[in-house]
């Protein structure tokens, strides 16, 4: 019933001729586990099917997947346009690539037509998150994909938030999907992994142009953990969604909360068919000190980075020493991010209530 873990670095062939034949398509035949491994391949087929894409490659982290898209598809002189608030390290990687002649811009405030105006003659890639990171603003994927395509520009969407269950960007015209499988696909905070899904032709370019050469591969055992995660993803996502909505509604009802940033309360997004468990809110008053006291007052939420696992997590973008960065990113100082796990909404609401009461006293 469960897939075997093919824990081997290489695959021996009965004859030299058979090996030479296999080497002709190293992206399809198991030759060496830095290329193709049968356990990883099962996961790749499932993720491609879930995203309704032709082909998938899995990586040792979400960032390895992001790197593979940048390094596999871009050249010196190209420009990346980041639309919406996007995962910080993806933008940092683009900054790093400036030394290789790749430039980028950030587009945070979106009015219709902004994407087209922000594109440059050398824009090669539009990088999207829907909803955006930290403030969870939504986008019209089909409209952006149309504009990009009419200029011959590729679109790539980081779909970690929605998971392949609640958003399938490819059917809305997006060219490439990346995942941090560390989040909802793994779902248990015990594996770091990533994936890229696109057409077979583009994935072949990524396979030979960056995957095999950069070496950021997914190990067979980690692929097995993700296959196991996939088996419960639908029920986990339903509970994350329902409980996060209950906690978000509760926060919205509190006078000591200024705003709740959950995509259910923002512009409707045609491509989202459900919500995951990650959102943020803003305390009505205060800054770093109140954020710190609120986080320290929680008992059920664990304090930590990342998200998407079964244990609820809390963090803030405010680290007490980065106000200039928050202002530049147009992020409120009293912002708190919650990842709602599977403990049940009642205990989480009670926990939040007591911590809010404690900082007010
Ligand atoms: C975590 C994350 C990544 C990076 O993934 P890793 O698995 O940590 O390398 C990329 N994008 C988003 C939206 C993420 O949350």
GROMACS .gro file of C-alpha atoms and ligand atoms in nm:
model
  376
    1UNK     CA    1   0.000   0.000   0.000
    2UNK     CA    2   0.278   0.244   0.087
    3UNK     CA    3   0.549   0.323  -0.167
    4UNK     CA    4   0.890   0.160  -0.117
    5UNK     CA    5   1.180   0.389  -0.026
    6UNK     CA    6   1.438   0.332  -0.295
    7UNK     CA    7   1.740   0.423  -0.085
    8UNK     CA    8   2.017   0.404  -0.341
    9UNK     CA    9   2.254   0.656  -0.495
   10UNK     CA   10   2.290   0.480  -0.831
   11UNK     CA   11   2.125   0.220  -1.051
   12UNK     CA   12   2.327  -0.064  -1.204
   13UNK     CA   13   2.241  -0.193  -1.553
   14UNK     CA   14   2.272  -0.548  -1.689
   15UNK     CA   15   2.479  -0.434  -1.989
   16UNK     CA   16   2.680  -0.128  -2.085
   17UNK     CA   17   2.448  -0.083  -2.383
   18UNK     CA   18   2.143  -0.067  -2.153
   19UNK     CA   19   2.315   0.198  -1.940
   20UNK     CA   20   2.406   0.407  -2.242
   21UNK     CA   21   2.044   0.386  -2.354
   22UNK     CA   22   1.922   0.504  -2.011
   23UNK     CA   23   2.172   0.792  -2.011
   24UNK     CA   24   2.006   0.934  -2.321
   25UNK     CA   25   1.717   1.053  -2.104
   26UNK     CA   26   1.851   1.093  -1.753
   27UNK     CA   27   1.546   1.298  -1.659
   28UNK     CA   28   1.324   0.996  -1.724
   29UNK     CA   29   1.542   0.697  -1.637
   30UNK     CA   30   1.694   0.615  -1.300
   31UNK     CA   31   2.073   0.640  -1.347
   32UNK     CA   32   2.191   0.836  -1.046
   33UNK     CA   33   1.982   0.972  -0.755
   34UNK     CA   34   2.099   1.331  -0.820
   35UNK     CA   35   1.891   1.293  -1.136
   36UNK     CA   36   1.595   1.059  -1.103
   37UNK     CA   37   1.495   0.835  -0.814
   38UNK     CA   38   1.183   0.614  -0.823
   39UNK     CA   39   1.045   0.725  -0.482
   40UNK     CA   40   1.093   1.091  -0.569
   41UNK     CA   41   0.938   1.027  -0.909
   42UNK     CA   42   0.614   0.895  -0.758
   43UNK     CA   43   0.582   1.218  -0.560
   44UNK     CA   44   0.659   1.424  -0.870
   45UNK     CA   45   0.387   1.251  -1.070
   46UNK     CA   46   0.134   1.314  -0.794
   47UNK     CA   47   0.224   1.683  -0.756
   48UNK     CA   48   0.211   1.739  -1.134
   49UNK     CA   49  -0.136   1.578  -1.141
   50UNK     CA   50  -0.258   1.786  -0.845
   51UNK     CA   51  -0.141   2.108  -1.011
   52UNK     CA   52  -0.273   1.995  -1.351
   53UNK     CA   53   0.074   2.052  -1.493
   54UNK     CA   54   0.268   1.825  -1.727
   55UNK     CA   55   0.579   1.769  -1.522
   56UNK     CA   56   0.724   1.826  -1.174
   57UNK     CA   57   1.067   1.819  -1.016
   58UNK     CA   58   1.116   1.800  -0.639
   59UNK     CA   59   1.395   1.970  -0.448
   60UNK     CA   60   1.563   1.958  -0.108
   61UNK     CA   61   1.390   2.283  -0.004
   62UNK     CA   62   1.147   2.544  -0.129
   63UNK     CA   63   1.441   2.779  -0.182
   64UNK     CA   64   1.619   2.519  -0.397
   65UNK     CA   65   1.302   2.515  -0.612
   66UNK     CA   66   1.299   2.896  -0.634
   67UNK     CA   67   1.673   2.896  -0.720
   68UNK     CA   68   1.617   2.635  -0.992
   69UNK     CA   69   1.358   2.856  -1.163
   70UNK     CA   70   1.578   3.167  -1.150
   71UNK     CA   71   1.901   2.991  -1.251
   72UNK     CA   72   1.743   2.756  -1.501
   73UNK     CA   73   1.543   3.014  -1.695
   74UNK     CA   74   1.717   3.354  -1.657
   75UNK     CA   75   2.026   3.505  -1.814
   76UNK     CA   76   2.241   3.811  -1.747
   77UNK     CA   77   2.047   4.119  -1.852
   78UNK     CA   78   1.706   3.976  -1.754
   79UNK     CA   79   1.468   4.142  -1.510
   80UNK     CA   80   1.230   3.985  -1.252
   81UNK     CA   81   0.914   4.168  -1.145
   82UNK     CA   82   0.789   4.063  -0.800
   83UNK     CA   83   0.417   4.130  -0.764
   84UNK     CA   84   0.252   4.145  -0.420
   85UNK     CA   85   0.434   4.085  -0.090
   86UNK     CA   86   0.649   3.782  -0.162
   87UNK     CA   87   0.854   3.550   0.058
   88UNK     CA   88   1.158   3.748   0.179
   89UNK     CA   89   1.435   3.501   0.084
   90UNK     CA   90   1.305   3.480  -0.277
   91UNK     CA   91   1.363   3.857  -0.308
   92UNK     CA   92   1.699   3.821  -0.129
   93UNK     CA   93   1.803   3.562  -0.384
   94UNK     CA   94   1.712   3.808  -0.661
   95UNK     CA   95   1.931   4.068  -0.485
   96UNK     CA   96   2.214   3.814  -0.481
   97UNK     CA   97   2.170   3.761  -0.856
   98UNK     CA   98   2.235   4.132  -0.921
   99UNK     CA   99   2.605   4.039  -0.925
  100UNK     CA  100   2.531   3.816  -1.224
  101UNK     CA  101   2.350   4.093  -1.411
  102UNK     CA  102   1.990   3.999  -1.322
  103UNK     CA  103   1.782   4.290  -1.192
  104UNK     CA  104   1.443   4.308  -1.021
  105UNK     CA  105   1.167   4.538  -0.898
  106UNK     CA  106   0.899   4.500  -0.632
  107UNK     CA  107   0.539   4.593  -0.698
  108UNK     CA  108   0.357   4.611  -0.366
  109UNK     CA  109   0.057   4.837  -0.429
  110UNK     CA  110  -0.166   4.702  -0.698
  111UNK     CA  111  -0.410   4.893  -0.910
  112UNK     CA  112  -0.538   4.753  -1.240
  113UNK     CA  113  -0.279   4.814  -1.508
  114UNK     CA  114   0.011   4.838  -1.261
  115UNK     CA  115   0.173   4.512  -1.370
  116UNK     CA  116   0.185   4.619  -1.734
  117UNK     CA  117   0.330   4.961  -1.640
  118UNK     CA  118   0.593   4.802  -1.413
  119UNK     CA  119   0.720   4.560  -1.678
  120UNK     CA  120   1.042   4.657  -1.853
  121UNK     CA  121   1.159   4.563  -2.202
  122UNK     CA  122   1.395   4.308  -2.043
  123UNK     CA  123   1.142   4.162  -1.795
  124UNK     CA  124   1.159   3.786  -1.833
  125UNK     CA  125   0.973   3.663  -1.527
  126UNK     CA  126   0.680   3.790  -1.318
  127UNK     CA  127   0.694   3.636  -0.970
  128UNK     CA  128   0.365   3.606  -0.784
  129UNK     CA  129   0.218   3.501  -0.453
  130UNK     CA  130  -0.156   3.474  -0.405
  131UNK     CA  131  -0.237   3.568  -0.139
  132UNK     CA  132   0.074   3.771  -0.061
  133UNK     CA  133   0.299   3.697   0.231
  134UNK     CA  134   0.226   3.855   0.576
  135UNK     CA  135  -0.065   4.080   0.461
  136UNK     CA  136  -0.243   3.816   0.248
  137UNK     CA  137  -0.361   4.046  -0.030
  138UNK     CA  138  -0.511   3.864  -0.325
  139UNK     CA  139  -0.444   3.896  -0.697
  140UNK     CA  140  -0.634   3.838  -1.019
  141UNK     CA  141  -0.411   3.563  -1.157
  142UNK     CA  142  -0.579   3.527  -1.495
  143UNK     CA  143  -0.553   3.901  -1.568
  144UNK     CA  144  -0.183   3.914  -1.471
  145UNK     CA  145  -0.102   3.595  -1.664
  146UNK     CA  146  -0.274   3.743  -1.973
  147UNK     CA  147  -0.076   4.068  -1.957
  148UNK     CA  148   0.252   3.884  -1.907
  149UNK     CA  149   0.184   3.640  -2.189
  150UNK     CA  150   0.097   3.922  -2.430
  151UNK     CA  151   0.448   4.060  -2.362
  152UNK     CA  152   0.614   3.719  -2.393
  153UNK     CA  153   0.697   3.720  -2.020
  154UNK     CA  154   0.681   3.407  -1.801
  155UNK     CA  155   0.476   3.397  -1.480
  156UNK     CA  156   0.566   3.188  -1.177
  157UNK     CA  157   0.349   3.158  -0.868
  158UNK     CA  158   0.468   3.042  -0.527
  159UNK     CA  159   0.165   2.834  -0.427
  160UNK     CA  160   0.281   2.722  -0.082
  161UNK     CA  161   0.002   2.908   0.102
  162UNK     CA  162  -0.296   2.760  -0.080
  163UNK     CA  163  -0.147   2.415  -0.140
  164UNK     CA  164  -0.233   2.240  -0.469
  165UNK     CA  165  -0.580   2.171  -0.327
  166UNK     CA  166  -0.701   2.529  -0.298
  167UNK     CA  167  -0.535   2.692  -0.597
  168UNK     CA  168  -0.425   2.551  -0.934
  169UNK     CA  169  -0.245   2.845  -1.097
  170UNK     CA  170  -0.174   2.665  -1.426
  171UNK     CA  171  -0.544   2.645  -1.516
  172UNK     CA  172  -0.555   3.026  -1.478
  173UNK     CA  173  -0.274   3.073  -1.728
  174UNK     CA  174   0.030   3.084  -1.495
  175UNK     CA  175   0.336   2.918  -1.654
  176UNK     CA  176   0.524   2.781  -1.354
  177UNK     CA  177   0.425   2.683  -0.999
  178UNK     CA  178   0.668   2.646  -0.709
  179UNK     CA  179   0.603   2.504  -0.364
  180UNK     CA  180   0.771   2.499  -0.034
  181UNK     CA  181   0.653   2.143   0.039
  182UNK     CA  182   0.787   2.205   0.391
  183UNK     CA  183   0.451   2.369   0.463
  184UNK     CA  184   0.113   2.203   0.389
  185UNK     CA  185   0.229   1.920   0.161
  186UNK     CA  186   0.454   1.777   0.433
  187UNK     CA  187   0.219   1.913   0.696
  188UNK     CA  188   0.392   1.777   1.007
  189UNK     CA  189   0.692   2.009   1.053
  190UNK     CA  190   0.937   1.724   0.997
  191UNK     CA  191   1.069   1.768   0.644
  192UNK     CA  192   1.215   2.053   0.432
  193UNK     CA  193   1.135   2.022   0.059
  194UNK     CA  194   1.030   2.205  -0.255
  195UNK     CA  195   0.879   2.147  -0.598
  196UNK     CA  196   0.850   2.310  -0.941
  197UNK     CA  197   0.568   2.225  -1.183
  198UNK     CA  198   0.543   2.337  -1.545
  199UNK     CA  199   0.535   2.205  -1.902
  200UNK     CA  200   0.750   1.901  -1.985
  201UNK     CA  201   0.968   2.115  -2.211
  202UNK     CA  202   1.035   2.385  -1.951
  203UNK     CA  203   1.095   2.121  -1.680
  204UNK     CA  204   1.351   1.954  -1.905
  205UNK     CA  205   1.533   2.286  -1.929
  206UNK     CA  206   1.522   2.322  -1.549
  207UNK     CA  207   1.632   1.960  -1.503
  208UNK     CA  208   1.943   1.982  -1.720
  209UNK     CA  209   2.015   2.354  -1.672
  210UNK     CA  210   1.987   2.375  -1.295
  211UNK     CA  211   1.849   2.069  -1.110
  212UNK     CA  212   2.128   1.825  -1.187
  213UNK     CA  213   2.401   2.088  -1.177
  214UNK     CA  214   2.302   2.271  -0.858
  215UNK     CA  215   2.240   1.941  -0.681
  216UNK     CA  216   1.962   2.058  -0.446
  217UNK     CA  217   1.788   1.722  -0.462
  218UNK     CA  218   1.516   1.568  -0.248
  219UNK     CA  219   1.624   1.252  -0.064
  220UNK     CA  220   1.411   0.937  -0.112
  221UNK     CA  221   1.312   0.923   0.255
  222UNK     CA  222   1.200   1.288   0.252
  223UNK     CA  223   0.997   1.216  -0.063
  224UNK     CA  224   0.838   0.926   0.125
  225UNK     CA  225   0.743   1.159   0.414
  226UNK     CA  226   0.579   1.393   0.164
  227UNK     CA  227   0.389   1.106   0.002
  228UNK     CA  228   0.262   1.023   0.347
  229UNK     CA  229   0.170   1.388   0.403
  230UNK     CA  230  -0.030   1.394   0.080
  231UNK     CA  231  -0.252   1.111   0.201
  232UNK     CA  232  -0.404   1.331   0.472
  233UNK     CA  233  -0.371   1.671   0.302
  234UNK     CA  234  -0.743   1.704   0.215
  235UNK     CA  235  -0.865   1.650   0.572
  236UNK     CA  236  -0.585   1.857   0.723
  237UNK     CA  237  -0.659   2.147   0.489
  238UNK     CA  238  -1.031   2.140   0.570
  239UNK     CA  239  -0.958   2.168   0.941
  240UNK     CA  240  -0.686   2.434   0.899
  241UNK     CA  241  -0.933   2.634   0.688
  242UNK     CA  242  -1.235   2.604   0.917
  243UNK     CA  243  -1.045   2.668   1.241
  244UNK     CA  244  -0.843   2.959   1.098
  245UNK     CA  245  -1.168   3.122   0.981
  246UNK     CA  246  -1.316   3.084   1.329
  247UNK     CA  247  -1.008   3.234   1.495
  248UNK     CA  248  -0.999   3.516   1.237
  249UNK     CA  249  -1.369   3.597   1.294
  250UNK     CA  250  -1.308   3.602   1.667
  251UNK     CA  251  -1.015   3.843   1.629
  252UNK     CA  252  -1.228   4.063   1.405
  253UNK     CA  253  -1.485   4.095   1.682
  254UNK     CA  254  -1.230   4.227   1.934
  255UNK     CA  255  -1.198   4.601   1.993
  256UNK     CA  256  -0.829   4.560   2.078
  257UNK     CA  257  -0.759   4.430   1.726
  258UNK     CA  258  -0.734   4.692   1.450
  259UNK     CA  259  -0.743   4.466   1.146
  260UNK     CA  260  -0.740   4.100   1.049
  261UNK     CA  261  -0.551   4.016   0.730
  262UNK     CA  262  -0.717   3.703   0.597
  263UNK     CA  263  -0.797   3.663   0.226
  264UNK     CA  264  -1.160   3.579   0.314
  265UNK     CA  265  -1.199   3.942   0.427
  266UNK     CA  266  -1.023   4.101   0.127
  267UNK     CA  267  -1.085   4.124  -0.247
  268UNK     CA  268  -1.230   3.791  -0.363
  269UNK     CA  269  -0.979   3.595  -0.571
  270UNK     CA  270  -1.126   3.380  -0.847
  271UNK     CA  271  -0.840   3.130  -0.834
  272UNK     CA  272  -0.866   3.049  -0.461
  273UNK     CA  273  -1.112   2.765  -0.397
  274UNK     CA  274  -1.036   2.749  -0.025
  275UNK     CA  275  -0.826   2.904   0.250
  276UNK     CA  276  -0.540   2.759   0.446
  277UNK     CA  277  -0.456   2.823   0.810
  278UNK     CA  278  -0.210   3.113   0.786
  279UNK     CA  279  -0.312   3.477   0.837
  280UNK     CA  280  -0.218   3.783   1.039
  281UNK     CA  281  -0.375   4.056   1.248
  282UNK     CA  282  -0.281   4.393   1.388
  283UNK     CA  283  -0.309   4.494   1.752
  284UNK     CA  284  -0.513   4.812   1.792
  285UNK     CA  285  -0.240   4.993   1.977
  286UNK     CA  286   0.126   4.960   2.050
  287UNK     CA  287   0.431   4.835   1.868
  288UNK     CA  288   0.710   4.591   1.939
  289UNK     CA  289   0.656   4.577   2.316
  290UNK     CA  290   0.287   4.484   2.287
  291UNK     CA  291   0.364   4.231   2.012
  292UNK     CA  292   0.632   4.074   2.231
  293UNK     CA  293   0.402   4.060   2.535
  294UNK     CA  294   0.116   3.914   2.332
  295UNK     CA  295   0.337   3.639   2.187
  296UNK     CA  296   0.494   3.558   2.523
  297UNK     CA  297   0.148   3.541   2.682
  298UNK     CA  298   0.027   3.261   2.455
  299UNK     CA  299   0.034   2.907   2.591
  300UNK     CA  300  -0.107   2.692   2.309
  301UNK     CA  301   0.077   2.856   2.020
  302UNK     CA  302   0.439   2.758   1.976
  303UNK     CA  303   0.681   3.040   1.895
  304UNK     CA  304   0.867   2.968   1.573
  305UNK     CA  305   0.924   3.033   1.205
  306UNK     CA  306   0.763   2.839   0.920
  307UNK     CA  307   0.400   2.717   0.918
  308UNK     CA  308   0.164   2.458   0.774
  309UNK     CA  309   0.210   2.190   1.040
  310UNK     CA  310  -0.042   2.047   1.283
  311UNK     CA  311   0.083   2.258   1.578
  312UNK     CA  312  -0.023   2.623   1.586
  313UNK     CA  313   0.256   2.879   1.554
  314UNK     CA  314   0.295   3.251   1.620
  315UNK     CA  315   0.551   3.503   1.497
  316UNK     CA  316   0.571   3.870   1.400
  317UNK     CA  317   0.763   4.046   1.123
  318UNK     CA  318   0.850   4.306   1.390
  319UNK     CA  319   1.182   4.208   1.547
  320UNK     CA  320   1.222   4.531   1.741
  321UNK     CA  321   1.515   4.648   1.528
  322UNK     CA  322   1.373   4.650   1.175
  323UNK     CA  323   1.117   4.933   1.168
  324UNK     CA  324   1.270   5.089   0.854
  325UNK     CA  325   1.230   4.759   0.672
  326UNK     CA  326   0.868   4.725   0.791
  327UNK     CA  327   0.791   5.079   0.668
  328UNK     CA  328   0.955   5.009   0.335
  329UNK     CA  329   0.739   4.696   0.303
  330UNK     CA  330   0.432   4.893   0.421
  331UNK     CA  331   0.374   4.656   0.707
  332UNK     CA  332   0.207   4.765   1.032
  333UNK     CA  333   0.437   4.755   1.336
  334UNK     CA  334   0.189   4.565   1.554
  335UNK     CA  335   0.142   4.278   1.308
  336UNK     CA  336   0.120   3.922   1.441
  337UNK     CA  337   0.111   3.614   1.216
  338UNK     CA  338  -0.070   3.296   1.319
  339UNK     CA  339  -0.047   2.950   1.166
  340UNK     CA  340  -0.355   2.764   1.285
  341UNK     CA  341  -0.284   2.397   1.352
  342UNK     CA  342  -0.521   2.116   1.445
  343UNK     CA  343  -0.563   2.169   1.820
  344UNK     CA  344  -0.921   2.290   1.771
  345UNK     CA  345  -1.043   2.651   1.740
  346UNK     CA  346  -1.190   2.671   2.092
  347UNK     CA  347  -0.866   2.623   2.282
  348UNK     CA  348  -0.682   2.859   2.047
  349UNK     CA  349  -0.946   3.133   2.085
  350UNK     CA  350  -0.934   3.098   2.463
  351UNK     CA  351  -0.555   3.125   2.456
  352UNK     CA  352  -0.562   3.439   2.239
  353UNK     CA  353  -0.831   3.593   2.461
  354UNK     CA  354  -0.625   3.550   2.776
  355UNK     CA  355  -0.309   3.690   2.619
  356UNK     CA  356  -0.493   3.995   2.481
  357UNK     CA  357  -0.651   4.053   2.823
  358UNK     CA  358  -0.309   4.026   2.989
  359UNK     CA  359  -0.143   4.290   2.769
  360UNK     CA  360  -0.434   4.530   2.831
  361UNK     CA  361  -0.399   4.506   3.210
  362LIG     C1  362   0.893   2.862   0.341
  362LIG     C2  363   0.866   2.927   0.211
  362LIG     C3  364   0.956   2.918   0.105
  362LIG     C4  365   1.091   2.852   0.119
  362LIG     O1  366   1.077   2.718   0.141
  362LIG     P1  367   1.185   2.631   0.225
  362LIG     O2  368   1.127   2.497   0.216
  362LIG     O3  369   1.190   2.690   0.361
  362LIG     O4  370   1.316   2.647   0.155
  362LIG     C5  371   0.921   2.974  -0.016
  362LIG     N1  372   0.804   3.039  -0.030
  362LIG     C6  373   0.716   3.051   0.070
  362LIG     C7  374   0.588   3.123   0.047
  362LIG     C8  375   0.744   2.996   0.194
  362LIG     O5  376   0.658   3.009   0.294
   0.00000   0.00000   0.00000
